[in-house]
Amino acid sequence: MVNDAVEDPQADQPAEPRLSDVGLIGALARLLNDHQKKVVKPVVDAPKVPLIKGYVEGGQSDLIIRVGDDVIGRYKVNLAQPKVVVDEDNEAALNEYADSHGGIEVIIRRNPTWEASLLTYAKYDEDTGQIIDTRNGEVVRGLKYEKGGNPTGNLTWTWEQGEVGKKRLMRLYQEGALNDLLKEKPELMAGPRPTAEDAQH
């Protein structure tokens, strides 16, 4: 005789969600994703222009974001690194160098692969102001040296101690601690948004 006390192991398992529900959630995710692109993305990018302007005008390259004593994270203005590049005002000289070193293609242009390799091995000689091909020690005319240090137009954002900054900001956001700051951005405020009817009362 089968023991009636033994429970059916499948009885406790939740039913699979209906495909239509999964599809509805997927549609909502698409809507929220579109909303994020249109509304949230410009707010995410808003610090870029003033931070880069601040760097150009005053040299400030970092901005630490705090709420009270809690560090949330930091922005850093990305700076161009020094590098050797093709001198567009003197490409004829580089073409001569390319011609004598197998860097010219039949279509009479520099081989892009050869050029990329040359730029990898080309180094700026601080003493002479010339660019040297470190593979053979020859001076390469038609290249120039660009000093780094100018803003690249991009920023790097780093959360404070990884997840710590995220958790702090989410807690403060959910507590409504940022609501005064977000008055101009009601779409970002936590909790239910006032309706047109609420505004009339």
mmCIF file of C-alpha atoms in Angstrom:
data_model
loop_
_atom_site.group_PDB
_atom_site.id
_atom_site.type_symbol
_atom_site.label_atom_id
_atom_site.label_comp_id
_atom_site.label_asym_id
_atom_site.label_seq_id
_atom_site.Cartn_x
_atom_site.Cartn_y
_atom_site.Cartn_z
ATOM 1 C CA MET A 1 0.000 0.000 0.000
ATOM 2 C CA VAL A 2 1.371 3.411 -0.961
ATOM 3 C CA ASN A 3 1.962 5.748 1.978
ATOM 4 C CA ASP A 4 -0.421 8.717 1.619
ATOM 5 C CA ALA A 5 1.850 10.866 3.830
ATOM 6 C CA VAL A 6 4.529 11.052 1.152
ATOM 7 C CA GLU A 7 4.124 14.377 -0.626
ATOM 8 C CA ASP A 8 4.301 14.816 -4.346
ATOM 9 C CA PRO A 9 7.683 16.551 -4.986
ATOM 10 C CA GLN A 10 6.188 18.449 -7.932
ATOM 11 C CA ALA A 11 3.369 19.898 -5.841
ATOM 12 C CA ASP A 12 5.658 22.507 -4.183
ATOM 13 C CA GLN A 13 7.259 23.696 -7.406
ATOM 14 C CA PRO A 14 5.804 26.893 -8.840
ATOM 15 C CA ALA A 15 4.228 26.623 -12.247
ATOM 16 C CA GLU A 16 6.198 27.879 -15.233
ATOM 17 C CA PRO A 17 5.215 31.445 -16.124
ATOM 18 C CA ARG A 18 2.927 31.692 -19.113
ATOM 19 C CA LEU A 19 4.634 32.600 -22.360
ATOM 20 C CA SER A 20 2.316 35.600 -22.720
ATOM 21 C CA ASP A 21 3.480 36.874 -19.285
ATOM 22 C CA VAL A 22 7.122 36.394 -20.223
ATOM 23 C CA GLY A 23 6.402 38.257 -23.449
ATOM 24 C CA LEU A 24 4.680 41.087 -21.562
ATOM 25 C CA ILE A 25 7.653 41.451 -19.221
ATOM 26 C CA GLY A 26 9.933 41.427 -22.257
ATOM 27 C CA ALA A 27 7.855 44.210 -23.840
ATOM 28 C CA LEU A 28 8.057 46.215 -20.596
ATOM 29 C CA ALA A 29 11.828 45.705 -20.531
ATOM 30 C CA ARG A 30 12.007 47.031 -24.105
ATOM 31 C CA LEU A 31 9.912 50.047 -23.110
ATOM 32 C CA LEU A 32 12.107 50.736 -20.088
ATOM 33 C CA ASN A 33 15.205 50.302 -22.227
ATOM 34 C CA ASP A 34 13.876 52.855 -24.740
ATOM 35 C CA HIS A 35 12.947 55.150 -21.855
ATOM 36 C CA GLN A 36 16.454 54.769 -20.470
ATOM 37 C CA LYS A 37 17.994 55.742 -23.794
ATOM 38 C CA LYS A 38 15.796 58.819 -24.217
ATOM 39 C CA VAL A 39 15.545 60.073 -20.641
ATOM 40 C CA VAL A 40 18.247 58.547 -18.491
ATOM 41 C CA LYS A 41 21.175 58.402 -20.940
ATOM 42 C CA PRO A 42 21.372 62.208 -21.393
ATOM 43 C CA VAL A 43 21.449 62.560 -17.590
ATOM 44 C CA VAL A 44 24.217 59.947 -17.370
ATOM 45 C CA ASP A 45 26.230 61.910 -19.955
ATOM 46 C CA ALA A 46 25.472 65.367 -18.455
ATOM 47 C CA PRO A 47 28.680 65.643 -16.350
ATOM 48 C CA LYS A 48 30.930 65.144 -19.396
ATOM 49 C CA VAL A 49 30.894 68.692 -20.824
ATOM 50 C CA PRO A 50 31.344 70.619 -17.542
ATOM 51 C CA LEU A 51 34.028 68.210 -16.304
ATOM 52 C CA ILE A 52 36.041 68.492 -19.517
ATOM 53 C CA LYS A 53 35.578 72.275 -19.492
ATOM 54 C CA GLY A 54 36.749 72.329 -15.867
ATOM 55 C CA TYR A 55 39.848 70.375 -16.828
ATOM 56 C CA VAL A 56 40.655 72.654 -19.771
ATOM 57 C CA GLU A 57 40.094 75.838 -17.751
ATOM 58 C CA GLY A 58 41.474 74.822 -14.368
ATOM 59 C CA GLY A 59 43.184 71.449 -14.634
ATOM 60 C CA GLN A 60 40.689 69.558 -12.450
ATOM 61 C CA SER A 61 40.683 66.002 -13.773
ATOM 62 C CA ASP A 62 38.841 64.198 -10.952
ATOM 63 C CA LEU A 63 35.497 64.731 -9.261
ATOM 64 C CA ILE A 64 34.563 62.738 -6.164
ATOM 65 C CA ILE A 65 30.818 62.298 -5.741
ATOM 66 C CA ARG A 66 29.519 62.281 -2.154
ATOM 67 C CA VAL A 67 26.215 62.334 -0.382
ATOM 68 C CA GLY A 68 27.011 63.695 3.049
ATOM 69 C CA ASP A 69 30.038 61.724 4.234
ATOM 70 C CA ASP A 70 29.307 58.752 1.953
ATOM 71 C CA VAL A 71 31.578 58.520 -1.076
ATOM 72 C CA ILE A 72 29.559 57.187 -4.010
ATOM 73 C CA GLY A 73 32.239 57.167 -6.692
ATOM 74 C CA ARG A 74 34.442 59.354 -8.843
ATOM 75 C CA TYR A 75 34.673 60.697 -12.337
ATOM 76 C CA LYS A 76 38.022 61.018 -14.065
ATOM 77 C CA VAL A 77 38.613 62.971 -17.257
ATOM 78 C CA ASN A 78 40.320 60.638 -19.726
ATOM 79 C CA LEU A 79 43.464 62.206 -21.175
ATOM 80 C CA ALA A 80 45.120 61.491 -24.495
ATOM 81 C CA GLN A 81 48.365 59.595 -24.149
ATOM 82 C CA PRO A 82 51.468 60.818 -25.956
ATOM 83 C CA LYS A 83 51.978 59.002 -29.257
ATOM 84 C CA VAL A 84 53.604 59.145 -32.662
ATOM 85 C CA VAL A 85 51.203 59.812 -35.547
ATOM 86 C CA VAL A 86 51.377 60.505 -39.280
ATOM 87 C CA ASP A 87 52.221 64.153 -39.984
ATOM 88 C CA GLU A 88 49.603 65.027 -42.573
ATOM 89 C CA ASP A 89 51.617 68.119 -43.528
ATOM 90 C CA ASN A 90 54.622 65.976 -44.485
ATOM 91 C CA GLU A 91 53.190 62.748 -45.895
ATOM 92 C CA ALA A 92 55.466 62.913 -48.943
ATOM 93 C CA ALA A 93 58.478 62.252 -46.731
ATOM 94 C CA LEU A 94 56.748 59.294 -45.116
ATOM 95 C CA ASN A 95 55.859 57.941 -48.553
ATOM 96 C CA GLU A 96 59.564 58.015 -49.464
ATOM 97 C CA TYR A 97 60.413 56.097 -46.295
ATOM 98 C CA ALA A 98 57.589 53.635 -46.953
ATOM 99 C CA ASP A 99 58.803 53.137 -50.545
ATOM 100 C CA SER A 100 62.329 52.245 -49.458
ATOM 101 C CA HIS A 101 61.113 49.905 -46.693
ATOM 102 C CA GLY A 102 58.386 47.848 -48.400
ATOM 103 C CA GLY A 103 55.490 49.904 -47.122
ATOM 104 C CA ILE A 104 53.961 50.903 -50.454
ATOM 105 C CA GLU A 105 51.152 48.922 -52.040
ATOM 106 C CA VAL A 106 50.694 48.570 -55.782
ATOM 107 C CA ILE A 107 47.848 51.068 -55.664
ATOM 108 C CA ILE A 108 50.446 53.657 -54.646
ATOM 109 C CA ARG A 109 49.485 54.221 -51.092
ATOM 110 C CA ARG A 110 51.036 53.217 -47.846
ATOM 111 C CA ASN A 111 50.055 49.760 -46.703
ATOM 112 C CA PRO A 112 47.825 50.348 -43.629
ATOM 113 C CA THR A 113 49.204 47.235 -41.913
ATOM 114 C CA TRP A 114 52.776 48.413 -42.509
ATOM 115 C CA GLU A 115 51.887 51.881 -41.212
ATOM 116 C CA ALA A 116 50.276 50.479 -38.065
ATOM 117 C CA SER A 117 53.405 48.392 -37.460
ATOM 118 C CA LEU A 118 55.674 51.411 -38.062
ATOM 119 C CA LEU A 119 53.676 53.498 -35.563
ATOM 120 C CA THR A 120 54.049 50.710 -33.022
ATOM 121 C CA TYR A 121 57.843 50.773 -33.330
ATOM 122 C CA ALA A 122 58.298 54.504 -33.928
ATOM 123 C CA LYS A 123 59.603 56.402 -30.897
ATOM 124 C CA TYR A 124 60.143 60.079 -30.269
ATOM 125 C CA ASP A 125 63.743 61.058 -29.461
ATOM 126 C CA GLU A 126 63.479 63.884 -26.925
ATOM 127 C CA ASP A 127 67.081 65.001 -27.535
ATOM 128 C CA THR A 128 66.879 65.377 -31.312
ATOM 129 C CA GLY A 129 63.146 65.967 -31.753
ATOM 130 C CA GLN A 130 63.099 63.239 -34.430
ATOM 131 C CA ILE A 131 61.061 60.082 -34.787
ATOM 132 C CA ILE A 132 63.131 56.882 -34.872
ATOM 133 C CA ASP A 133 62.141 53.472 -36.254
ATOM 134 C CA THR A 134 63.397 51.368 -33.338
ATOM 135 C CA ARG A 135 63.669 48.276 -35.538
ATOM 136 C CA ASN A 136 66.555 49.750 -37.527
ATOM 137 C CA GLY A 137 67.447 53.058 -35.806
ATOM 138 C CA GLU A 138 66.565 55.144 -38.872
ATOM 139 C CA VAL A 139 64.993 58.563 -38.671
ATOM 140 C CA VAL A 140 61.468 58.544 -40.108
ATOM 141 C CA ARG A 141 60.389 61.786 -41.706
ATOM 142 C CA GLY A 142 56.665 62.276 -42.189
ATOM 143 C CA LEU A 143 55.757 61.369 -38.618
ATOM 144 C CA LYS A 144 55.287 63.773 -35.733
ATOM 145 C CA TYR A 145 55.019 63.549 -31.972
ATOM 146 C CA GLU A 146 51.823 64.539 -30.185
ATOM 147 C CA LYS A 147 52.154 65.323 -26.510
ATOM 148 C CA GLY A 148 49.456 63.769 -24.376
ATOM 149 C CA GLY A 149 47.450 65.488 -21.690
ATOM 150 C CA ASN A 150 44.536 66.907 -23.660
ATOM 151 C CA PRO A 151 41.061 65.586 -22.839
ATOM 152 C CA THR A 152 39.951 62.759 -25.114
ATOM 153 C CA GLY A 153 36.304 63.768 -24.768
ATOM 154 C CA ASN A 154 35.492 60.776 -22.562
ATOM 155 C CA LEU A 155 35.168 60.217 -18.829
ATOM 156 C CA THR A 156 35.777 57.209 -16.635
ATOM 157 C CA TRP A 157 33.344 56.514 -13.800
ATOM 158 C CA THR A 158 34.405 54.302 -10.890
ATOM 159 C CA TRP A 159 32.026 53.181 -8.143
ATOM 160 C CA GLU A 160 33.416 53.541 -4.628
ATOM 161 C CA GLN A 161 34.820 50.135 -3.623
ATOM 162 C CA GLY A 162 32.882 48.400 -6.376
ATOM 163 C CA GLU A 163 29.437 47.516 -5.057
ATOM 164 C CA VAL A 164 29.739 49.725 -1.947
ATOM 165 C CA GLY A 165 29.099 52.965 -3.852
ATOM 166 C CA LYS A 166 26.187 51.388 -5.743
ATOM 167 C CA LYS A 167 24.547 50.170 -2.534
ATOM 168 C CA ARG A 168 25.028 53.523 -0.812
ATOM 169 C CA LEU A 169 23.496 55.452 -3.673
ATOM 170 C CA MET A 170 20.581 53.023 -4.027
ATOM 171 C CA ARG A 171 19.865 53.242 -0.277
ATOM 172 C CA LEU A 172 19.954 57.039 -0.321
ATOM 173 C CA TYR A 173 17.813 57.100 -3.468
ATOM 174 C CA GLN A 174 15.205 54.744 -2.003
ATOM 175 C CA GLU A 175 15.105 56.765 1.247
ATOM 176 C CA GLY A 176 14.282 59.860 -0.815
ATOM 177 C CA ALA A 177 17.477 61.644 0.254
ATOM 178 C CA LEU A 178 18.035 62.812 -3.326
ATOM 179 C CA ASN A 179 14.499 64.027 -4.043
ATOM 180 C CA ASP A 180 15.350 67.725 -3.578
ATOM 181 C CA LEU A 181 18.157 67.332 -6.079
ATOM 182 C CA LEU A 182 15.886 65.493 -8.507
ATOM 183 C CA LYS A 183 13.046 68.055 -8.586
ATOM 184 C CA GLU A 184 14.194 69.064 -12.057
ATOM 185 C CA LYS A 185 14.395 65.400 -13.096
ATOM 186 C CA PRO A 186 11.102 63.912 -11.839
ATOM 187 C CA GLU A 187 11.511 60.925 -14.139
ATOM 188 C CA LEU A 188 14.415 59.813 -11.935
ATOM 189 C CA MET A 189 12.673 60.257 -8.576
ATOM 190 C CA ALA A 190 11.961 57.215 -6.459
ATOM 191 C CA GLY A 191 8.396 56.235 -5.689
ATOM 192 C CA PRO A 192 5.168 57.077 -7.487
ATOM 193 C CA ARG A 193 5.233 60.191 -9.630
ATOM 194 C CA PRO A 194 2.566 62.861 -9.152
ATOM 195 C CA THR A 195 -0.169 62.791 -11.754
ATOM 196 C CA ALA A 196 -1.709 65.828 -13.456
ATOM 197 C CA GLU A 197 -4.678 65.409 -11.115
ATOM 198 C CA ASP A 198 -2.378 65.533 -8.058
ATOM 199 C CA ALA A 199 -0.864 68.761 -9.332
ATOM 200 C CA GLN A 200 -4.309 70.413 -9.439
ATOM 201 C CA HIS A 201 -4.998 69.694 -5.747
#
